[in-house]
Amino acid sequence: MPRKQKKQQSTKYSKNSSTHQALILDLLQTKPANDYTLYKLYKDLKGRLAKQDIQEAVLALAQQGTIKSLSRGRFALPREAVYATGRVDYVHPSYAYVVTEEGQDDIWVSKEDLLFALDKDVVRVLITQLKARAKHPVGKVVAILERSKTTWVGPVVQKGQAMFVAPTSKRMHDDILVKASNLKGAQQHDKVIVALITAPTACQPLEGKVIRVLGQAGKHETEMHAIMAEFDLPMHFPAQVLAAAEAIVDTIPASEVAQRKDFRKVPTFTIDPVDAKDFDDALSLAQLPNGRCQVGIHVADVSYYVPEGSPIDQEAFARGTSVYLVDRTIPMLPERLANELCSLRPHKDRLAFSAVFELDAHGKLHKEWFGETIIHSTQRFTYEAAQQALVHQQGDFHQGLTILNSLAKELRAERFKQGAINFETTEVRFELDEQGKPLSVLPKISQDTHRLIEEFMLLANKRVALHVRRIKQGKHFHTFVYRTHDKPDLEKLGDFALFVKQFGYSLETNLRSLPTSLNTIAARMAGQPMANIVQSLAIRLMAKALYTTKAKPHFGLAFQHYTHFTSPIRRYPDLMAHRLLKQYLRGQLTFDDPTYEKRCQHASERERVAAETERASIKYKQVELMQAWLGEVMEGAISSMTGWGIYIELVDTLCEGMVRLADITDDHYVLDEKRFTLTGQQTKKVYRLGDLVKVRVKACDISQRKIDLELVT
């Protein structure tokens, strides 16, 4: 090639390289706090730059110091020190996450860099690396802004001459020293609530004082109260709240009846669990002259009895939700309201807020109406009794139940056709004796009547959300409380696809095909020991459902808009939805997203606490039940894996225990988090999620709610 032509080519390359660098810098500066990989640049610049051009431009930028190289092939723009504020989620003895504002990544912080912060403390963090560890930025706590949790629950234990409280919370990893003068009479093995009196430092341990002795560890009432205290659940309603509830007049004024739509002559009934006392929804059915059906979903009108800002309302907001433990309910509302005035009892006139739909035989919606009503339920069904009426085609309302069941099946089929995912994991219930001791554990069976109620509640919740979304002033939408569910993480789904492939199942990971693919796998695995494990794993890979004012879709249900409207007795977001919908039906306007968004965040947090509390009570009863099997060999399926142990779900009792990796002595096993396997380095023996194994029940620790197992080879 002639020298002149070669020089011209070099000049052209230099000019293009500069343009390529500028294009890459423009992209990086759109999100200056984020880091990138070449693969991500390939995706974001596809069609604009070739891979080789991107590689050469990135190399040049790094050599110039314009971008900074990070670990594991990542790079980012150099920047000034970046700080974040968030709340500590102390998930592991050796590290924690700092949870920041919505939309930002949680920050990974090692124990050494926590500055002795504890779970739930609000801290200021210096970002030291961007997404260098498991896709999370790494940070260092530089200041503790707020000590949030000051009381902990656990048994009193003696170590040498000193007494400590060993917290049962999985998010407190240090024992708390209690001097003899601060024990309040507690003895070793008593469960207590301890308040912190000194913060931990490098020179001194946590120190606290006992503020309440709950009783001897292992006793039913002691352990249940300990669980409630651990999660900061109230044991009683404040006196002023109870007084306000008792002061409510139980007669319905004629003036109130006159302004409501009267459904008292329309056949109406409730279907609830056998032990339910708060009936917050009822169904009515009327045959229309045009051959269609009018189905009413009637929901207790709690907002009529509970004015916003009243003492009852403030307490309900603080609680956020009713909590259902294995032997009791911690209600959101006082019994006077939850079990009496607002409960849709049979043979009682009750005020309701209703969603009424005109449906044809195929479940197609033709008309809808929302408004305040008065109803009169004439029949209270348990799920079991309603199922018997369906199966045997006899008894009160069996014809109406049959029609509703047929409509529910049509609605359900259409929902799955639109892309809903069928998440059905096994839930358990306990048979307890009079002292609360578990006699047996049984799976909760989902029958047609359960699905019937589910479909009509879903219909009401969806249509209410769509109705409100259509109401707007100009371009401005009214404030509302939505229940949203984000799309899953595609990379995690890829790992899940590799896992199920080991068992001969193919998972489509594109979002359009994913629901059908998941449902197909669930149907094919039905009845197999590992079916519940695979379903549980799929749920864990999904985003969490949240309350928000942002009208985002609900991915799992395949609904464009969705809310919670049907349970205001036990969920505060439903009460908010009722109040807002009433305003809009009356022509009143509300544009206050910031206030309601904070309320939604609080409701989501209270829902999380309730779920953790319920799991803790179930785990306690599982451990208590398994004491009868100490030393026995049982079969179980591997339900999850960690770097410290294998969790096994026992086939006969549905209880879960753990085999410590340290107790598996035939080899050193390495965890592959992507493939959900543990592999022996020498023997190459592999344990996979879902594998059936034989285990011996080694120990049961009620106080810590742990079942220790050992493998039987």
Tab-separated table of N, CA, C and O in Angstrom, residues 6-99:
chain	number	residue	atom	x	y	z
A	6	LYS	N	-1.753	5.018	3.311
A	6	LYS	CA	-1.719	4.466	4.663
A	6	LYS	C	-1.878	5.582	5.684
A	6	LYS	O	-2.583	5.440	6.673
A	7	LYS	N	-1.244	6.723	5.467
A	7	LYS	CA	-1.341	7.849	6.398
A	7	LYS	C	-2.758	8.377	6.460
A	7	LYS	O	-3.292	8.697	7.514
A	8	GLN	N	-3.393	8.461	5.280
A	8	GLN	CA	-4.777	8.935	5.255
A	8	GLN	C	-5.689	7.997	6.041
A	8	GLN	O	-6.572	8.426	6.762
A	9	GLN	N	-5.445	6.685	5.925
A	9	GLN	CA	-6.262	5.711	6.661
A	9	GLN	C	-6.078	5.885	8.160
A	9	GLN	O	-7.023	5.821	8.929
A	10	SER	N	-4.831	6.119	8.605
A	10	SER	CA	-4.557	6.324	10.025
A	10	SER	C	-5.282	7.548	10.543
A	10	SER	O	-5.846	7.538	11.634
A	11	THR	N	-5.300	8.623	9.755
A	11	THR	CA	-6.003	9.849	10.163
A	11	THR	C	-7.489	9.591	10.281
A	11	THR	O	-8.143	10.024	11.236
A	12	LYS	N	-8.042	8.849	9.335
A	12	LYS	CA	-9.467	8.524	9.377
A	12	LYS	C	-9.807	7.701	10.603
A	12	LYS	O	-10.800	7.945	11.289
A	13	TYR	N	-8.955	6.736	10.944
A	13	TYR	CA	-9.189	5.893	12.131
A	13	TYR	C	-9.188	6.746	13.394
A	13	TYR	O	-10.027	6.609	14.258
A	14	SER	N	-8.229	7.649	13.498
A	14	SER	CA	-8.116	8.506	14.675
A	14	SER	C	-9.370	9.345	14.856
A	14	SER	O	-9.880	9.503	15.964
A	15	LYS	N	-9.894	9.864	13.774
A	15	LYS	CA	-11.110	10.679	13.846
A	15	LYS	C	-12.294	9.837	14.287
A	15	LYS	O	-13.072	10.225	15.157
A	16	ASN	N	-12.439	8.623	13.729
A	16	ASN	CA	-13.538	7.735	14.106
A	16	ASN	C	-13.422	7.318	15.562
A	16	ASN	O	-14.407	7.250	16.286
A	17	SER	N	-12.190	7.023	16.000
A	17	SER	CA	-11.976	6.608	17.384
A	17	SER	C	-12.429	7.700	18.348
A	17	SER	O	-13.053	7.432	19.364
A	18	SER	N	-12.131	8.939	18.018
A	18	SER	CA	-12.556	10.065	18.856
A	18	SER	C	-14.072	10.141	18.919
A	18	SER	O	-14.657	10.381	19.980
A	19	THR	N	-14.720	9.922	17.790
A	19	THR	CA	-16.189	9.932	17.752
A	19	THR	C	-16.761	8.789	18.578
A	19	THR	O	-17.745	8.960	19.314
A	20	HIS	N	-16.144	7.634	18.476
A	20	HIS	CA	-16.595	6.462	19.238
A	20	HIS	C	-16.464	6.717	20.745
A	20	HIS	O	-17.358	6.391	21.525
A	21	GLN	N	-15.330	7.325	21.126
A	21	GLN	CA	-15.120	7.627	22.544
A	21	GLN	C	-16.179	8.598	23.057
A	21	GLN	O	-16.722	8.441	24.155
A	22	ALA	N	-16.466	9.608	22.256
A	22	ALA	CA	-17.474	10.605	22.660
A	22	ALA	C	-18.847	9.958	22.823
A	22	ALA	O	-19.600	10.272	23.754
A	23	LEU	N	-19.158	9.032	21.922
A	23	LEU	CA	-20.450	8.348	21.988
A	23	LEU	C	-20.555	7.515	23.274
A	23	LEU	O	-21.592	7.509	23.952
A	24	ILE	N	-19.461	6.846	23.629
A	24	ILE	CA	-19.443	6.029	24.846
A	24	ILE	C	-19.528	6.910	26.089
A	24	ILE	O	-20.266	6.617	27.038
A	25	LEU	N	-18.799	8.034	26.082
A	25	LEU	CA	-18.848	8.945	27.225
A	25	LEU	C	-20.243	9.531	27.409
A	25	LEU	O	-20.719	9.692	28.537
A	26	ASP	N	-20.892	9.857	26.303
A	26	ASP	CA	-22.268	10.373	26.402
A	26	ASP	C	-23.175	9.363	27.088
A	26	ASP	O	-24.022	9.724	27.911
A	27	LEU	N	-23.002	8.095	26.740
A	27	LEU	CA	-23.817	7.047	27.354
A	27	LEU	C	-23.503	6.916	28.846
A	27	LEU	O	-24.412	6.841	29.683
A	28	LEU	N	-22.211	6.900	29.200
A	28	LEU	CA	-21.837	6.762	30.610
A	28	LEU	C	-22.348	7.926	31.442
A	28	LEU	O	-22.733	7.763	32.601
A	29	GLN	N	-22.372	9.115	30.872
A	29	GLN	CA	-22.767	10.306	31.631
A	29	GLN	C	-24.273	10.393	31.854
A	29	GLN	O	-24.730	11.201	32.657
A	30	THR	N	-25.038	9.567	31.140
A	30	THR	CA	-26.486	9.547	31.427
A	30	THR	C	-26.756	8.955	32.798
A	30	THR	O	-27.755	9.276	33.439
A	31	LYS	N	-25.854	8.057	33.250
A	31	LYS	CA	-25.966	7.462	34.586
A	31	LYS	C	-24.568	7.428	35.199
A	31	LYS	O	-23.914	6.379	35.253
A	32	PRO	N	-24.085	8.582	35.644
A	32	PRO	CA	-22.675	8.685	36.058
A	32	PRO	C	-22.303	7.830	37.258
A	32	PRO	O	-21.131	7.551	37.475
A	33	ALA	N	-23.283	7.427	38.083
A	33	ALA	CA	-22.961	6.621	39.270
A	33	ALA	C	-22.920	5.128	38.965
A	33	ALA	O	-22.545	4.338	39.819
A	34	ASN	N	-23.314	4.749	37.748
A	34	ASN	CA	-23.359	3.326	37.398
A	34	ASN	C	-22.037	2.858	36.798
A	34	ASN	O	-21.265	3.649	36.257
A	35	ASP	N	-21.790	1.563	36.885
A	35	ASP	CA	-20.650	0.985	36.198
A	35	ASP	C	-21.138	0.125	35.040
A	35	ASP	O	-22.315	-0.219	34.954
A	36	TYR	N	-20.216	-0.200	34.123
A	36	TYR	CA	-20.575	-0.888	32.894
A	36	TYR	C	-19.611	-2.038	32.637
A	36	TYR	O	-18.506	-2.093	33.176
A	37	THR	N	-20.051	-2.945	31.767
A	37	THR	CA	-19.191	-3.972	31.194
A	37	THR	C	-19.225	-3.804	29.680
A	37	THR	O	-20.105	-3.109	29.130
A	38	LEU	N	-18.287	-4.437	29.005
A	38	LEU	CA	-18.314	-4.385	27.539
A	38	LEU	C	-19.615	-4.966	27.000
A	38	LEU	O	-20.194	-4.450	26.045
A	39	TYR	N	-20.077	-6.033	27.648
A	39	TYR	CA	-21.314	-6.669	27.178
A	39	TYR	C	-22.491	-5.696	27.237
A	39	TYR	O	-23.295	-5.619	26.313
A	40	LYS	N	-22.559	-4.926	28.330
A	40	LYS	CA	-23.661	-3.960	28.453
A	40	LYS	C	-23.530	-2.863	27.396
A	40	LYS	O	-24.534	-2.416	26.825
A	41	LEU	N	-22.303	-2.440	27.108
A	41	LEU	CA	-22.111	-1.448	26.048
A	41	LEU	C	-22.517	-2.013	24.691
A	41	LEU	O	-23.122	-1.311	23.873
A	42	TYR	N	-22.176	-3.291	24.470
A	42	TYR	CA	-22.588	-3.913	23.208
A	42	TYR	C	-24.104	-3.831	23.046
A	42	TYR	O	-24.619	-3.525	21.963
A	43	LYS	N	-24.814	-4.128	24.128
A	43	LYS	CA	-26.280	-4.117	24.067
A	43	LYS	C	-26.817	-2.704	23.864
A	43	LYS	O	-27.687	-2.462	23.028
A	44	ASP	N	-26.286	-1.749	24.652
A	44	ASP	CA	-26.819	-0.377	24.601
A	44	ASP	C	-26.460	0.340	23.303
A	44	ASP	O	-27.182	1.247	22.872
A	45	LEU	N	-25.336	-0.047	22.673
A	45	LEU	CA	-24.888	0.632	21.451
A	45	LEU	C	-25.057	-0.238	20.209
A	45	LEU	O	-24.479	0.046	19.163
A	46	LYS	N	-25.843	-1.286	20.336
A	46	LYS	CA	-26.058	-2.199	19.209
A	46	LYS	C	-26.627	-1.435	18.014
A	46	LYS	O	-27.582	-0.676	18.142
A	47	GLY	N	-25.999	-1.626	16.868
A	47	GLY	CA	-26.461	-0.941	15.662
A	47	GLY	C	-25.804	0.408	15.455
A	47	GLY	O	-25.914	1.006	14.374
A	48	ARG	N	-25.119	0.905	16.483
A	48	ARG	CA	-24.460	2.212	16.372
A	48	ARG	C	-22.945	2.069	16.284
A	48	ARG	O	-22.275	2.856	15.619
A	49	LEU	N	-22.406	1.060	17.005
A	49	LEU	CA	-20.975	0.797	16.964
A	49	LEU	C	-20.730	-0.707	16.899
A	49	LEU	O	-21.459	-1.480	17.515
A	50	ALA	N	-19.674	-1.083	16.197
A	50	ALA	CA	-19.272	-2.481	16.153
A	50	ALA	C	-18.543	-2.840	17.443
A	50	ALA	O	-17.999	-1.970	18.132
A	51	LYS	N	-18.507	-4.137	17.762
A	51	LYS	CA	-17.864	-4.580	18.995
A	51	LYS	C	-16.393	-4.159	19.048
A	51	LYS	O	-15.901	-3.705	20.080
A	52	GLN	N	-15.685	-4.289	17.916
A	52	GLN	CA	-14.264	-3.946	17.906
A	52	GLN	C	-14.066	-2.455	18.157
A	52	GLN	O	-13.153	-2.043	18.873
A	53	ASP	N	-14.964	-1.631	17.582
A	53	ASP	CA	-14.873	-0.185	17.802
A	53	ASP	C	-15.065	0.152	19.277
A	53	ASP	O	-14.379	1.016	19.828
A	54	ILE	N	-16.017	-0.536	19.924
A	54	ILE	CA	-16.281	-0.297	21.351
A	54	ILE	C	-15.068	-0.699	22.183
A	54	ILE	O	-14.628	0.032	23.068
A	55	GLN	N	-14.490	-1.869	21.866
A	55	GLN	CA	-13.332	-2.351	22.621
A	55	GLN	C	-12.157	-1.373	22.506
A	55	GLN	O	-11.507	-1.032	23.505
A	56	GLU	N	-11.887	-0.900	21.293
A	56	GLU	CA	-10.766	0.015	21.081
A	56	GLU	C	-11.003	1.352	21.770
A	56	GLU	O	-10.085	1.933	22.371
A	57	ALA	N	-12.243	1.843	21.719
A	57	ALA	CA	-12.553	3.127	22.337
A	57	ALA	C	-12.448	3.050	23.857
A	57	ALA	O	-11.936	3.969	24.507
A	58	VAL	N	-12.934	1.949	24.441
A	58	VAL	CA	-12.862	1.770	25.900
A	58	VAL	C	-11.407	1.675	26.346
A	58	VAL	O	-11.011	2.274	27.358
A	59	LEU	N	-10.589	0.935	25.593
A	59	LEU	CA	-9.172	0.813	25.936
A	59	LEU	C	-8.487	2.185	25.909
A	59	LEU	O	-7.714	2.537	26.810
A	60	ALA	N	-8.811	2.975	24.892
A	60	ALA	CA	-8.215	4.310	24.784
A	60	ALA	C	-8.651	5.209	25.939
A	60	ALA	O	-7.844	5.938	26.525
A	61	LEU	N	-9.940	5.158	26.299
A	61	LEU	CA	-10.455	5.975	27.404
A	61	LEU	C	-9.805	5.580	28.723
A	61	LEU	O	-9.511	6.436	29.567
A	62	ALA	N	-9.581	4.279	28.919
A	62	ALA	CA	-8.952	3.804	30.164
A	62	ALA	C	-7.496	4.257	30.232
A	62	ALA	O	-7.001	4.665	31.292
A	63	GLN	N	-6.778	4.199	29.089
A	63	GLN	CA	-5.381	4.627	29.057
A	63	GLN	C	-5.247	6.126	29.323
A	63	GLN	O	-4.285	6.585	29.948
A	64	GLN	N	-6.252	6.886	28.873
A	64	GLN	CA	-6.241	8.331	29.111
A	64	GLN	C	-6.616	8.684	30.545
A	64	GLN	O	-6.400	9.805	30.993
A	65	GLY	N	-7.216	7.718	31.271
A	65	GLY	CA	-7.710	8.010	32.614
A	65	GLY	C	-9.082	8.658	32.612
A	65	GLY	O	-9.574	9.113	33.649
A	66	THR	N	-9.713	8.708	31.421
A	66	THR	CA	-11.049	9.306	31.321
A	66	THR	C	-12.094	8.428	31.983
A	66	THR	O	-13.095	8.928	32.511
A	67	ILE	N	-11.883	7.120	31.943
A	67	ILE	CA	-12.735	6.197	32.683
A	67	ILE	C	-11.857	5.388	33.628
A	67	ILE	O	-10.643	5.278	33.422
A	68	LYS	N	-12.470	4.837	34.652
A	68	LYS	CA	-11.744	4.112	35.697
A	68	LYS	C	-12.060	2.621	35.601
A	68	LYS	O	-13.226	2.230	35.537
A	69	SER	N	-11.023	1.796	35.580
A	69	SER	CA	-11.213	0.344	35.552
A	69	SER	C	-11.534	-0.164	36.953
A	69	SER	O	-10.887	0.233	37.930
A	70	LEU	N	-12.549	-1.031	37.028
A	70	LEU	CA	-12.946	-1.653	38.289
A	70	LEU	C	-12.637	-3.143	38.213
A	70	LEU	O	-12.080	-3.623	37.223
A	71	SER	N	-13.017	-3.881	39.233
A	71	SER	CA	-12.776	-5.323	39.232
A	71	SER	C	-13.736	-6.043	38.310
A	71	SER	O	-14.776	-5.501	37.927
A	72	ARG	N	-13.395	-7.251	37.930
A	72	ARG	CA	-14.257	-8.164	37.176
A	72	ARG	C	-14.705	-7.564	35.840
A	72	ARG	O	-15.841	-7.704	35.422
A	73	GLY	N	-13.773	-6.824	35.192
A	73	GLY	CA	-14.048	-6.334	33.850
A	73	GLY	C	-15.009	-5.172	33.772
A	73	GLY	O	-15.539	-4.880	32.697
A	74	ARG	N	-15.233	-4.496	34.873
A	74	ARG	CA	-16.159	-3.365	34.884
A	74	ARG	C	-15.395	-2.045	34.872
A	74	ARG	O	-14.228	-1.982	35.245
A	75	PHE	N	-16.065	-1.005	34.447
A	75	PHE	CA	-15.454	0.319	34.408
A	75	PHE	C	-16.540	1.363	34.598
A	75	PHE	O	-17.734	1.096	34.448
A	76	ALA	N	-16.107	2.580	34.972
A	76	ALA	CA	-17.063	3.658	35.236
A	76	ALA	C	-16.344	4.985	35.103
A	76	ALA	O	-15.112	5.054	34.983
A	77	LEU	N	-17.111	6.058	35.121
A	77	LEU	CA	-16.530	7.393	35.123
A	77	LEU	C	-15.886	7.677	36.475
A	77	LEU	O	-16.446	7.306	37.509
A	78	PRO	N	-14.727	8.314	36.518
A	78	PRO	CA	-14.188	8.757	37.812
A	78	PRO	C	-15.147	9.775	38.422
A	78	PRO	O	-15.820	10.525	37.710
A	79	ARG	N	-15.213	9.813	39.697
A	79	ARG	CA	-16.161	10.727	40.329
A	79	ARG	C	-15.679	11.115	41.709
A	79	ARG	O	-14.812	10.469	42.291
A	80	GLU	N	-16.295	12.156	42.233
A	80	GLU	CA	-16.027	12.563	43.600
A	80	GLU	C	-16.612	11.506	44.538
A	80	GLU	O	-17.389	10.648	44.129
A	81	ALA	N	-16.236	11.588	45.811
A	81	ALA	CA	-16.753	10.630	46.798
A	81	ALA	C	-18.284	10.646	46.776
A	81	ALA	O	-18.908	11.710	46.804
A	82	VAL	N	-18.862	9.472	46.704
A	82	VAL	CA	-20.316	9.336	46.652
A	82	VAL	C	-20.807	8.748	47.970
A	82	VAL	O	-20.294	7.717	48.425
A	83	TYR	N	-21.785	9.409	48.566
A	83	TYR	CA	-22.356	8.956	49.824
A	83	TYR	C	-23.826	8.602	49.608
A	83	TYR	O	-24.475	9.093	48.686
A	84	ALA	N	-24.319	7.763	50.481
A	84	ALA	CA	-25.739	7.405	50.448
A	84	ALA	C	-26.231	7.249	51.883
A	84	ALA	O	-25.446	6.951	52.793
A	85	THR	N	-27.519	7.438	52.066
A	85	THR	CA	-28.148	7.242	53.364
A	85	THR	C	-29.168	6.126	53.241
A	85	THR	O	-29.923	6.068	52.263
A	86	GLY	N	-29.184	5.252	54.230
A	86	GLY	CA	-30.138	4.145	54.168
A	86	GLY	C	-30.249	3.428	55.494
A	86	GLY	O	-29.662	3.830	56.503
A	87	ARG	N	-31.022	2.354	55.471
A	87	ARG	CA	-31.299	1.584	56.683
A	87	ARG	C	-30.611	0.226	56.597
A	87	ARG	O	-30.651	-0.436	55.567
A	88	VAL	N	-29.994	-0.186	57.692
A	88	VAL	CA	-29.215	-1.426	57.723
A	88	VAL	C	-30.140	-2.643	57.720
A	88	VAL	O	-31.088	-2.718	58.503
A	89	ASP	N	-29.845	-3.560	56.831
A	89	ASP	CA	-30.506	-4.872	56.806
A	89	ASP	C	-29.404	-5.893	57.081
A	89	ASP	O	-28.677	-6.305	56.183
A	90	TYR	N	-29.302	-6.301	58.358
A	90	TYR	CA	-28.168	-7.113	58.821
A	90	TYR	C	-28.476	-8.583	58.587
A	90	TYR	O	-28.866	-9.320	59.483
A	91	VAL	N	-28.251	-9.041	57.354
A	91	VAL	CA	-28.747	-10.354	56.935
A	91	VAL	C	-27.816	-11.506	57.281
A	91	VAL	O	-28.214	-12.664	57.228
A	92	HIS	N	-26.556	-11.221	57.628
A	92	HIS	CA	-25.561	-12.290	57.817
A	92	HIS	C	-24.557	-11.835	58.868
A	92	HIS	O	-24.274	-10.639	58.974
A	93	PRO	N	-24.006	-12.760	59.652
A	93	PRO	CA	-23.054	-12.341	60.683
A	93	PRO	C	-21.853	-11.572	60.150
A	93	PRO	O	-21.269	-10.762	60.873
A	94	SER	N	-21.471	-11.815	58.896
A	94	SER	CA	-20.261	-11.179	58.381
A	94	SER	C	-20.519	-9.995	57.456
A	94	SER	O	-19.567	-9.340	57.027
A	95	TYR	N	-21.778	-9.731	57.118
A	95	TYR	CA	-22.052	-8.569	56.265
A	95	TYR	C	-23.514	-8.147	56.394
A	95	TYR	O	-24.363	-8.884	56.910
A	96	ALA	N	-23.782	-6.941	55.895
A	96	ALA	CA	-25.146	-6.401	55.893
A	96	ALA	C	-25.358	-5.662	54.585
A	96	ALA	O	-24.414	-5.411	53.818
A	97	TYR	N	-26.603	-5.302	54.325
A	97	TYR	CA	-26.921	-4.407	53.217
A	97	TYR	C	-27.480	-3.115	53.794
A	97	TYR	O	-28.181	-3.128	54.807
A	98	VAL	N	-27.177	-2.020	53.138
A	98	VAL	CA	-27.814	-0.754	53.485
A	98	VAL	C	-28.838	-0.479	52.395
A	98	VAL	O	-28.496	-0.323	51.217
A	99	VAL	N	-30.106	-0.459	52.795
A	99	VAL	CA	-31.215	-0.287	51.853
A	99	VAL	C	-31.476	1.197	51.690
A	99	VAL	O	-31.828	1.890	52.646
